[in-house]
Short mmCIF file of C-alpha atoms and ligand atoms in Angstrom, two decimals:
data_model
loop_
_atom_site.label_atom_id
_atom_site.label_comp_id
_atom_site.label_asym_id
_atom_site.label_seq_id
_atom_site.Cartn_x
_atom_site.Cartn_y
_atom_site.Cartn_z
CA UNK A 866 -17.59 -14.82 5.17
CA UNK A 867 -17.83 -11.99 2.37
CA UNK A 868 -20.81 -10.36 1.97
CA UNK A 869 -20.55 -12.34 -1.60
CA UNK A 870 -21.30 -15.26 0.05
CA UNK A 871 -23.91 -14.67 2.50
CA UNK A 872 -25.61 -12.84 -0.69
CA UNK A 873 -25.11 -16.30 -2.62
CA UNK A 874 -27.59 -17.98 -0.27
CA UNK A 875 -30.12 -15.98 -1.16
CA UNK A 876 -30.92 -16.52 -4.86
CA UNK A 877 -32.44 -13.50 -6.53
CA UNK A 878 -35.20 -15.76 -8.01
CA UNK A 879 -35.93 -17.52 -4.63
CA UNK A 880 -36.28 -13.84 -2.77
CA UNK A 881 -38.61 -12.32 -5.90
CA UNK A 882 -40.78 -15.42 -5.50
CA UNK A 883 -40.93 -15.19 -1.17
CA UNK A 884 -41.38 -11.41 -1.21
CA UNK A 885 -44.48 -11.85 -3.84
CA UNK A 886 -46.39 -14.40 -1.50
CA UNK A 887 -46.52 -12.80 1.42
CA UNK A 888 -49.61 -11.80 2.76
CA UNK A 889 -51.35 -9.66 5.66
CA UNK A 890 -51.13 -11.66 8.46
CA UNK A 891 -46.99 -12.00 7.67
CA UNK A 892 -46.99 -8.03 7.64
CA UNK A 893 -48.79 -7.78 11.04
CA UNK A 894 -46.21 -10.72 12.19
CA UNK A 895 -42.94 -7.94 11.08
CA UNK A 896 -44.83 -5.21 12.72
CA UNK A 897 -45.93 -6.55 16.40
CA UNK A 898 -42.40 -7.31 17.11
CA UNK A 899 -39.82 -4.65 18.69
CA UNK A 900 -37.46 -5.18 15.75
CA UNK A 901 -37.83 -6.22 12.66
CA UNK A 902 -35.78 -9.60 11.28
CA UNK A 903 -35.24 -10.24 7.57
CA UNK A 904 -38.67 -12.35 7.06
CA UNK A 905 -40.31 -9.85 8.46
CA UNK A 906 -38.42 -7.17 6.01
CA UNK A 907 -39.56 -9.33 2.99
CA UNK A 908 -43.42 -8.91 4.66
CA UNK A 909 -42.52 -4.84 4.42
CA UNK A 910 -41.25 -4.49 1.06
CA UNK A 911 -44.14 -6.71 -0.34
CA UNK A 912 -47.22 -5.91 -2.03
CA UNK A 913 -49.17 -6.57 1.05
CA UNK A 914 -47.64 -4.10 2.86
CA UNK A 915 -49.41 -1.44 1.06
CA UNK A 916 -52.38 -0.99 3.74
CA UNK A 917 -49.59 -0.49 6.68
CA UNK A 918 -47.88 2.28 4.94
CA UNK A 919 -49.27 4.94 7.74
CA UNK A 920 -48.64 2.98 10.16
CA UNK A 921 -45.09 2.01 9.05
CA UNK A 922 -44.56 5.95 8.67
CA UNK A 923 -45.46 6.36 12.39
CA UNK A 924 -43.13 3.61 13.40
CA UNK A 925 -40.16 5.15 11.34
CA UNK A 926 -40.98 8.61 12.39
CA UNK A 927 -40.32 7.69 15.97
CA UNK A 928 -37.38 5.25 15.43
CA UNK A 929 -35.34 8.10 13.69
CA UNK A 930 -36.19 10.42 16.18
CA UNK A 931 -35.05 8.44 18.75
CA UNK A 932 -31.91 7.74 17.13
CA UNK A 933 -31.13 10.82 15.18
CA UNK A 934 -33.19 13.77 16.66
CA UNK A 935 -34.53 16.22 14.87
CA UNK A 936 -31.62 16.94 12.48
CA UNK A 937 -31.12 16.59 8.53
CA UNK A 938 -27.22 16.58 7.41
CA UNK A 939 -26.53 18.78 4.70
CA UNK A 940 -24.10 18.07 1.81
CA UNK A 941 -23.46 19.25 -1.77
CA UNK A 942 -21.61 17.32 -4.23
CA UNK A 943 -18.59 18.54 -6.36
CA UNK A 944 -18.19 16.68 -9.50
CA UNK A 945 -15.01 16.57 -10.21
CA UNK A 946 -15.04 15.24 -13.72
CA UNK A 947 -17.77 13.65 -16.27
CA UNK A 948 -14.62 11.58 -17.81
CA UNK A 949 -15.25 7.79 -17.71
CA UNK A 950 -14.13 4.21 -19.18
CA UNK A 951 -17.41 2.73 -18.54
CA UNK A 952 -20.82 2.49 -20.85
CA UNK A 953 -23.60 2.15 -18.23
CA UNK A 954 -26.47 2.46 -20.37
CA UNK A 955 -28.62 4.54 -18.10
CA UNK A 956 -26.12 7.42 -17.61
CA UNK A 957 -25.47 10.73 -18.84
CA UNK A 958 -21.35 10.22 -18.48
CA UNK A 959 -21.60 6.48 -20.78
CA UNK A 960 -18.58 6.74 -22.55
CA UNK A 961 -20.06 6.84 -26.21
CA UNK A 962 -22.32 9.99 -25.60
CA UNK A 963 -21.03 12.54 -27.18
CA UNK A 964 -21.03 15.12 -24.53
CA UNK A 965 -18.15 17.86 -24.03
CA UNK A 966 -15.58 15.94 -21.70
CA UNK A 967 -14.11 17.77 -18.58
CA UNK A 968 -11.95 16.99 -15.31
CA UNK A 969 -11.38 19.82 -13.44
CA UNK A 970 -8.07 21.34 -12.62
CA UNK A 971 -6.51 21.38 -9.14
CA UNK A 972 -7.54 25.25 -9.00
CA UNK A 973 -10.81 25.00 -10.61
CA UNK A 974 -11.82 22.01 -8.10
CA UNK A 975 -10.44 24.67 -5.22
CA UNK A 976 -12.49 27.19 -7.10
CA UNK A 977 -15.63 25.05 -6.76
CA UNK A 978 -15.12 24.39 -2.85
CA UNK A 979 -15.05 27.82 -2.32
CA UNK A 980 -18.54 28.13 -4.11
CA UNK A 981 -19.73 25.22 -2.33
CA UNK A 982 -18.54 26.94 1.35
CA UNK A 983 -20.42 29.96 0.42
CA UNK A 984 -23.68 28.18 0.19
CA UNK A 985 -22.43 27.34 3.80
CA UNK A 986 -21.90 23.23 2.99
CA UNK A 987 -18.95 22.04 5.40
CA UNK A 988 -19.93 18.47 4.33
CA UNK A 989 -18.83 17.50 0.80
CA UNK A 990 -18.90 14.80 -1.50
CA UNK A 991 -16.68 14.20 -4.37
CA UNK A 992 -17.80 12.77 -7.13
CA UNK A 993 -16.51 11.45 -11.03
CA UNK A 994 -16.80 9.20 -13.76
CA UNK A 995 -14.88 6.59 -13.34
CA UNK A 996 -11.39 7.28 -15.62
CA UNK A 997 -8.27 6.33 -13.14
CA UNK A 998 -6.17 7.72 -15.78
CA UNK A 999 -7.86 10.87 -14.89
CA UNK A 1000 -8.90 11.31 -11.73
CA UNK A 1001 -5.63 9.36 -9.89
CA UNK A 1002 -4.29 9.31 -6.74
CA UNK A 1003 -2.10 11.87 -7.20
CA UNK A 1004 -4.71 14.44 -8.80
CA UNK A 1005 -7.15 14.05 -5.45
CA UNK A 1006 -4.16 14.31 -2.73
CA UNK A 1007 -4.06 17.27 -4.62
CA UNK A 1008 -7.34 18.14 -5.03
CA UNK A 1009 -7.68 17.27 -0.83
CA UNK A 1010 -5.30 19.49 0.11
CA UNK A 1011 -6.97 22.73 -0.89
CA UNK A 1012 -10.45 21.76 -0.03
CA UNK A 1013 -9.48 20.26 3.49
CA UNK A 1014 -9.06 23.26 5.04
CA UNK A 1015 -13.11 24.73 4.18
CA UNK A 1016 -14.85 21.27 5.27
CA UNK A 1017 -14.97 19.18 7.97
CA UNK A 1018 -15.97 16.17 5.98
CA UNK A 1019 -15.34 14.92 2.75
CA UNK A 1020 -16.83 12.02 1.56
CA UNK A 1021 -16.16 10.18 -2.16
CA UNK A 1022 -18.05 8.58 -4.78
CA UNK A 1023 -15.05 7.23 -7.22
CA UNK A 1024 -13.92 4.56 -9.41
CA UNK A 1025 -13.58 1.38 -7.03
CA UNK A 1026 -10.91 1.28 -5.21
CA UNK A 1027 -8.00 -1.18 -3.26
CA UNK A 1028 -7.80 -1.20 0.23
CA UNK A 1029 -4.09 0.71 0.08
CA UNK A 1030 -5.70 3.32 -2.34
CA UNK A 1031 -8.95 3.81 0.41
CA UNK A 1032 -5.94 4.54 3.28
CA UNK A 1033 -3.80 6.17 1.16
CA UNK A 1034 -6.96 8.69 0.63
CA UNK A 1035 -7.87 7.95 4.69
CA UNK A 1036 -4.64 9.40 5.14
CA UNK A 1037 -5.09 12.73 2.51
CA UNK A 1038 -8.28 13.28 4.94
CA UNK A 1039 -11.21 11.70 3.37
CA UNK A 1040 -13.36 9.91 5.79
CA UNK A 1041 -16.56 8.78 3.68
CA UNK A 1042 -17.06 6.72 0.94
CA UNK A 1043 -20.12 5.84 -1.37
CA UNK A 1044 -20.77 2.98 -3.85
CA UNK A 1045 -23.98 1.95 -5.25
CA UNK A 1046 -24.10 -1.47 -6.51
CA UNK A 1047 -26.65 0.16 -8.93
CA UNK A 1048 -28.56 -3.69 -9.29
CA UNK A 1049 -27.85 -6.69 -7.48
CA UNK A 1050 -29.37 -9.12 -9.70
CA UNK A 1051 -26.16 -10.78 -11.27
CA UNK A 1052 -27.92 -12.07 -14.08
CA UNK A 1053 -28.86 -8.02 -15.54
CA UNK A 1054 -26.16 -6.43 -13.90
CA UNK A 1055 -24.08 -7.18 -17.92
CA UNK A 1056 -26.91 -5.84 -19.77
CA UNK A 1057 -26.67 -2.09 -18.11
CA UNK A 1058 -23.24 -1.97 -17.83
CA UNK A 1059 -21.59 -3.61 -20.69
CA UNK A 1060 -17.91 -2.47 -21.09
CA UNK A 1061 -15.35 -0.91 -18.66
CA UNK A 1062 -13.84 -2.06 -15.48
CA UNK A 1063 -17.61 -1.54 -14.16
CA UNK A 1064 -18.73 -4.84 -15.73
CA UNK A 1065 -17.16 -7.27 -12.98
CA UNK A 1066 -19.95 -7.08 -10.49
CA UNK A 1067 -18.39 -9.02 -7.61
CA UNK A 1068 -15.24 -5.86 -8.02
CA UNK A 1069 -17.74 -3.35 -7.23
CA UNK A 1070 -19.99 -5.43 -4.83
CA UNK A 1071 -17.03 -6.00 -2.42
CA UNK A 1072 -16.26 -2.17 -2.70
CA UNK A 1073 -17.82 -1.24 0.61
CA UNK A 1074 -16.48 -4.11 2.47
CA UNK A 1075 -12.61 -2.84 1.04
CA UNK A 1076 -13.71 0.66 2.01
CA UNK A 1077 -14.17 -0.12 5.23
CA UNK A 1078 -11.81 -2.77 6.00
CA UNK A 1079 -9.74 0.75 5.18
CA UNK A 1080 -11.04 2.63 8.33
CA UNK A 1081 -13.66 4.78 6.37
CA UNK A 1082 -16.03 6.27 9.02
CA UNK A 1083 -18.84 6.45 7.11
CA UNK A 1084 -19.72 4.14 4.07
CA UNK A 1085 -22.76 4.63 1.73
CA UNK A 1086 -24.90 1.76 -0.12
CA UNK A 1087 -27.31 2.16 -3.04
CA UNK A 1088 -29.53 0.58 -6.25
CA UNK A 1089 -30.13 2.86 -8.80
CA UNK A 1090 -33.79 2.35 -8.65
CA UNK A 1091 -35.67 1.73 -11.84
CA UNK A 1092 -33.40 -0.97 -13.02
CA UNK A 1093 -34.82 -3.95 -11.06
CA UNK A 1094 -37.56 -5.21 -9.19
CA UNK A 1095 -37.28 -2.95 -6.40
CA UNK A 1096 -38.40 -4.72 -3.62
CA UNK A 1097 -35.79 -7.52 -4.15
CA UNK A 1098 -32.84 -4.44 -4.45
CA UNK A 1099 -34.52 -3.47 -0.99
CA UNK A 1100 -33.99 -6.97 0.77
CA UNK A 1101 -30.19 -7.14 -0.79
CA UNK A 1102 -29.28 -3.60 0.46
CA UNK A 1103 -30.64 -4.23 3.70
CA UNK A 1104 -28.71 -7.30 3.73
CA UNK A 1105 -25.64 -5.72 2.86
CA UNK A 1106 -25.90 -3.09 5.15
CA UNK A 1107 -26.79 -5.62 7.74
CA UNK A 1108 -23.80 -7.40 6.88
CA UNK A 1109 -21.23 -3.98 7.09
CA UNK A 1110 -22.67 -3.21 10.52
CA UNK A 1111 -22.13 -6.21 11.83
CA UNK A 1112 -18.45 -7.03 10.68
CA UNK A 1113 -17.43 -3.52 10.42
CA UNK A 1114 -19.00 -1.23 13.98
CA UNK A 1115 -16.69 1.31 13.17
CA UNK A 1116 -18.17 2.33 10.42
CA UNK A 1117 -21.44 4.23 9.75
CA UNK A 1118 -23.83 2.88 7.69
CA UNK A 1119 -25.84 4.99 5.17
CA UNK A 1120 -28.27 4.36 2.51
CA UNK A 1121 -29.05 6.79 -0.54
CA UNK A 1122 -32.58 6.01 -2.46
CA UNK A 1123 -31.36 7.30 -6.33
CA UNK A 1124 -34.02 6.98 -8.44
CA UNK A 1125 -33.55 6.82 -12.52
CA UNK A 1126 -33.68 10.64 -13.91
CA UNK A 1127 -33.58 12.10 -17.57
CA UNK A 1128 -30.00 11.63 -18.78
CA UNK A 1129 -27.97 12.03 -21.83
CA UNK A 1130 -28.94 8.87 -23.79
CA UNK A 1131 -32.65 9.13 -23.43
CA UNK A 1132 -32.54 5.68 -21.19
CA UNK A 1133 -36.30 3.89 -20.07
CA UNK A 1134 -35.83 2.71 -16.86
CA UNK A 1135 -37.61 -0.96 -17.08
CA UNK A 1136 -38.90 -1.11 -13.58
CA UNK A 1137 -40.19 2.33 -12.84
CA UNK A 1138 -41.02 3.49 -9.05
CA UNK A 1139 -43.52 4.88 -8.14
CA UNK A 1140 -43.83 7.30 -5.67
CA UNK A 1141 -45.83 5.28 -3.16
CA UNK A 1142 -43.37 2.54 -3.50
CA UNK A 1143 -40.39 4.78 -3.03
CA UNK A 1144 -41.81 5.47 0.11
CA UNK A 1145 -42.57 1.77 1.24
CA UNK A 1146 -38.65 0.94 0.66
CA UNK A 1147 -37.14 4.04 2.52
CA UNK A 1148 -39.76 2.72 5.63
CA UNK A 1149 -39.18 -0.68 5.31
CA UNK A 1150 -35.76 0.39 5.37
CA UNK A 1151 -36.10 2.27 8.05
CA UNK A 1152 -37.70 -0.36 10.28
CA UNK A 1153 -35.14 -2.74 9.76
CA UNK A 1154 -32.00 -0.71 10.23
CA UNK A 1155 -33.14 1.85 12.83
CA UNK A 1156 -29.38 3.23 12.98
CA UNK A 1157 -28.33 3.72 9.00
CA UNK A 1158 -28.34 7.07 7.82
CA UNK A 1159 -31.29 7.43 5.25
CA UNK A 1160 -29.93 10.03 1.98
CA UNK A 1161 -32.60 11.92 0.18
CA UNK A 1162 -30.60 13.40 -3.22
CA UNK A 1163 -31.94 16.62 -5.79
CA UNK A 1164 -33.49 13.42 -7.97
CA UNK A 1165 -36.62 13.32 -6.15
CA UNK A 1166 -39.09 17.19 -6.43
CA UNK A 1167 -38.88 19.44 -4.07
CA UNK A 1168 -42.30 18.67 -2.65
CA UNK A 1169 -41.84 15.15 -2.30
CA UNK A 1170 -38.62 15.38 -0.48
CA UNK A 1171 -40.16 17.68 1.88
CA UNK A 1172 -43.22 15.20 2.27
CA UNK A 1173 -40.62 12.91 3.33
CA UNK A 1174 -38.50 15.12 5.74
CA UNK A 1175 -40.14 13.44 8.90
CA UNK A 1176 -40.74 9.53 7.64
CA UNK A 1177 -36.99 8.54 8.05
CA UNK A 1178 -34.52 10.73 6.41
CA UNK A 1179 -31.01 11.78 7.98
CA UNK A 1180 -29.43 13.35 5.12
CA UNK A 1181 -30.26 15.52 2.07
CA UNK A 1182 -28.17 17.30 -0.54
CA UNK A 1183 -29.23 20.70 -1.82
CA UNK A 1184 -28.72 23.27 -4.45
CA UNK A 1185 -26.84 20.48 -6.55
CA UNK A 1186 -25.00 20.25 -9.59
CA UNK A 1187 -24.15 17.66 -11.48
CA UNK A 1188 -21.54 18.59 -14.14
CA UNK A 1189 -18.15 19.69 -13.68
CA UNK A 1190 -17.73 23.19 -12.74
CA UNK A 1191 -21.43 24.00 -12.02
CA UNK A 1192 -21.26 25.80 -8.69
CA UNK A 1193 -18.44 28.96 -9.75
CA UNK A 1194 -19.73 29.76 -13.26
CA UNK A 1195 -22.05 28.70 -15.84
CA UNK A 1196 -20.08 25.52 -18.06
CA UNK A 1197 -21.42 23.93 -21.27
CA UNK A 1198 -20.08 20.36 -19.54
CA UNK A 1199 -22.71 18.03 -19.78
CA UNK A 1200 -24.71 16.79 -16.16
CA UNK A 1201 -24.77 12.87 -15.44
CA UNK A 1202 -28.84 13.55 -15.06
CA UNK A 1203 -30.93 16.20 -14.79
CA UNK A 1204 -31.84 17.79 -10.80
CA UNK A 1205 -35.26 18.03 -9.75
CA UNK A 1206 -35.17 19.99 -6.99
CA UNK A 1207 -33.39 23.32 -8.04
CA UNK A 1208 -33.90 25.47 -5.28
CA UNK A 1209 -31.05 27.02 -3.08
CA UNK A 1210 -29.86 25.21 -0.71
CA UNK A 1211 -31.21 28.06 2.05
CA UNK A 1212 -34.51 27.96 1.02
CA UNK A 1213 -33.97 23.55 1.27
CA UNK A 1214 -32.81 24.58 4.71
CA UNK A 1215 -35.63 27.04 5.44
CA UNK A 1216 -38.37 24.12 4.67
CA UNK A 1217 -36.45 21.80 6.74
CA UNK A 1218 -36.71 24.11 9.57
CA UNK A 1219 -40.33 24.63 8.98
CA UNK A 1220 -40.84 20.96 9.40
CA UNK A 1221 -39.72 21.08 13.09
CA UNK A 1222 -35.77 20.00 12.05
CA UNK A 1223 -32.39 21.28 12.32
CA UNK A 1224 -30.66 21.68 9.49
CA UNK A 1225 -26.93 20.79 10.29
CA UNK A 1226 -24.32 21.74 8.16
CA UNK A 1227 -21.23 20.64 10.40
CA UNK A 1228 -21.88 17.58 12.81
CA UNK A 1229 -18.38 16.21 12.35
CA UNK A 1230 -14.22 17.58 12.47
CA UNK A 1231 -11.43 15.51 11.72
CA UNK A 1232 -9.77 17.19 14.56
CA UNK A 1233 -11.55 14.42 16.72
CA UNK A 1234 -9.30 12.18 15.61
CA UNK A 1235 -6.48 13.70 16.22
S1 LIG B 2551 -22.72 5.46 -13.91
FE1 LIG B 2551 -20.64 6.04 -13.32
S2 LIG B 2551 -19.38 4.43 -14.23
FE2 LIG B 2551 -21.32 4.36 -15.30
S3 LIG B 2551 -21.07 5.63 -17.13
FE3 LIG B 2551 -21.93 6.89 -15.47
S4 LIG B 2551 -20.18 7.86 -14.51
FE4 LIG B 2551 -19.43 6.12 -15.71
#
C-alpha cells in the first residue's frame, strides 16, 4: 500500500473535524500510556492539549534524551541555484518575481563548500529551485565530486526525482534527501502552487517513498507551516513518517518544522502559527515518533530556537544563507526568504553548549559503507 492510499482513508475534513472535538480526558488518555497511538496524537495536536504543554515538554525532553543524547547535528545549506519552473505563491524563487536569476558554476559551488568547511560544517545540504534544465544530473555529479571530499554527508533538497535518478545520485555519494509536501490538503495544494511540474501533488507526495525505495539513509518530511490548519499537517506528517519507518527501516526518518517567512512576493500566510502552537506540534511530534530526527532551521529567532534546544530537537542549521553564492562573497542574487537567526554558526554552537548539549558537526562517513 502507498502512503497515497493509507493517506486516502483519512479524509482531511474527517481529521479537522476529530482533532477539534477532542477534549481533556482524551489528552490524559494519549498521555498515561507508554506510547502514544494516532488517536491519541489527534488528542496532542488539539486545542485541548494546551494545559499539558509542560508536561508534554517533560515527556519529550526525556524521550530524546534517551534516544539521541545530548547532541544537536549541525548543517548549513548551499543553495545551489534560485532558478525554477514553478510559481508557488509563497516563495521568494516563484518564477514570475523578478529577482536576478543565478545557478552556480561547478567552481563557484566548490567555492561555496570551502566557505561552508571553514565555518567547520561537515554536514551539508544542497538545495535549488526546481529547473531540471538547470540543475541536471550531470551538473550535481559534478558539483559532488568536488564537495565530497570536505563533508561526510551530503544531503539534497531538489526537484523530485525517479528512483534511477535518487541511485544514480546514491551512487555520486549523496546519502540524504528532503521533500516537504509543503500542505497535504489536496483540495489547496492548486491554489499555492499553480503552474510547474510542482502542481501534481501525488508526484511530490510519493517523493520520499521513491527516495527511499533508492537506499537514501536519511529522508526528511515537512509542511510549510502557515498554509493550512496546522494541526491536521501535524497528524498527516506523522502519518507519513509513520508510514516510511515502517516500510522503509533502513532509512532515517527526520522532520523539519519551516514556518512561512518574509519572501519576495510579499505572501500572507492564511493560517499563521503561533509560537505556542509551534511548540505543541514539534512535542506532539515528538511523543509520537520518539526516534525521527526533529530539524530546527534559521526561520525561527535566535531566542526561540534556543528555548527549544532541550524540548525535542536533533538537528539545527546555522549561520545560513539562502541565495546562491552567499557564504564566499557578498551577491545581489535574491534569498528564497529572509533568515531570522543571523548569528555565526560558533556562537549557535556556543549556546548549544551552554544548554548542556554537544554540538556535533560530523556524526556520520561514507567510509562506513564501504
Ligand atoms: S518553493 Fe521551491 S518549487 Fe516553489 S517556487 Fe520556490 S523554489 Fe520553486
Amino acid at each position: 500500500m502507498s502512503f497515497h492510499d493509507q493517506m486516502s482513508q483519512h479524509p482531511w475534513k474527517e481529521i479537522a473535524a476529530q482533532v477539534r472535538g477532542r477534549s481533556a480526558s482524551d489528552v490524559e488518555a494519549a498521555l498515561a500510556g507508554r506510547s502514544v497511538n494516532l488517536e491519541g496524537m489527534l488528542s496532542l495536536l488539539s486545542p485541548a492539549a494546551t494545559p499539558y504543554l509542560e508536561e508534554m515538554a517533560r515527556r519529550a525532553h526525556r524521550l530524546t534524551l534517551q534516544r539521541f543524547g545530548r547532541t544537536i547535528q549541525m548543517f548549513a545549506p548551499l543553495y545551489l541555484s534560485n532558478e525554477c519552473v514553478n510559481a508557488c505563491v509563497y516563495c521568494g524563487f516563484n518564477r514570475h518575481n523578478p529577482i536576478e536569476r543565478r545557478t552556480l558554476s561547478v567552481d563557484e559551488a566548490e567555492a561555496e563548500g570551502r566557505a561552508i568547511h571553514d565555518l567547520g560544517f561537515r554536514h551539508l545540504l544542497l538545495v535549488s529551485g526546481e529547473n531540471p534544465h538547470r540543475v541536471t544530473l550531470d551538473y550535481l555529479r559534478q558539483v559532488l565530486d568536488r564537495l565530497r571530499p570536505r563533508f561526510s554527508s551530503i544531503s539534497i533538497e531538489l526537484h523530485p526525482m525517479g528512483v534511477d535518478a535518487y541511485e544514480a545520485l546514491i551512487d555520486a555519494g549523496v546519502d540524504g534527501l528532503v521533500v516537504f509536501q509543503e500542505t497535504y490538503n489536496r483540495e489547496r495544494y492548486g491554489d499555492f502552487h499553480p503552474q510547474g511540474k510542482k502542481r501534481d501533488f501525488l508526484w511530490r507526495l510519493e517523493t520520499p517513498e521513491r527516495g527511499a525505495r533508492a537506499g537514501f539513509r536519511r529522508v526528511g518530511l515537512g509542511a510549510l507551516l502557515g498554509l493550512c490548519d496546522w494541526r491536521v499537517e501535524g497528524f498527516y506528517l506523522a502519518l507519513h513518517a509513520q508510514y516510511l519507518f515502517r516500510n522503509f527501516w533502513r532509512s532515517q526518518v527526520n522532520i523539519s518544522f519551516p514556518r512561512l517567512r518574509p519572501a519576495a512576493g510579499r505572501f500572507e500566510p492564511p493560517h499563521p502559527v503561533s509560537d505556542l502552537h509551534f511548540v505543541q506540534l514539534l512535542l506532539a511530534l515528538r511523543l509520537f515518533l520518539p526516534d525521527a530526527g526533529l530539524v530546527l532551521s534559521t526561520r525561527e529567532p535566535p531566542s526561540f530556537r534556543d528555548h527549544l534546544i532541550p524540548l525535542g530537537v536533533t538537528t539545527m542549521s546555522a549561520g545560513s544563507h539562502t541565495e546562491p553564492g552567499g557564504y564566499s562573497r557578498p551577491t545581489d542574487a535574491e534569498a528564497q526568504f529572509s533568515v531570522c537567526d543571523d548569528r555565526p554558526p560558533r556562537a549557535v554552537a556556543e549556546v548549544i553548549r551552554n544548554r548542556g548539549y554537544e554540538p556535533v558537526w560530523k556524526d556520520w562517513d561514507a567510509a562506513f559503507l564501504q
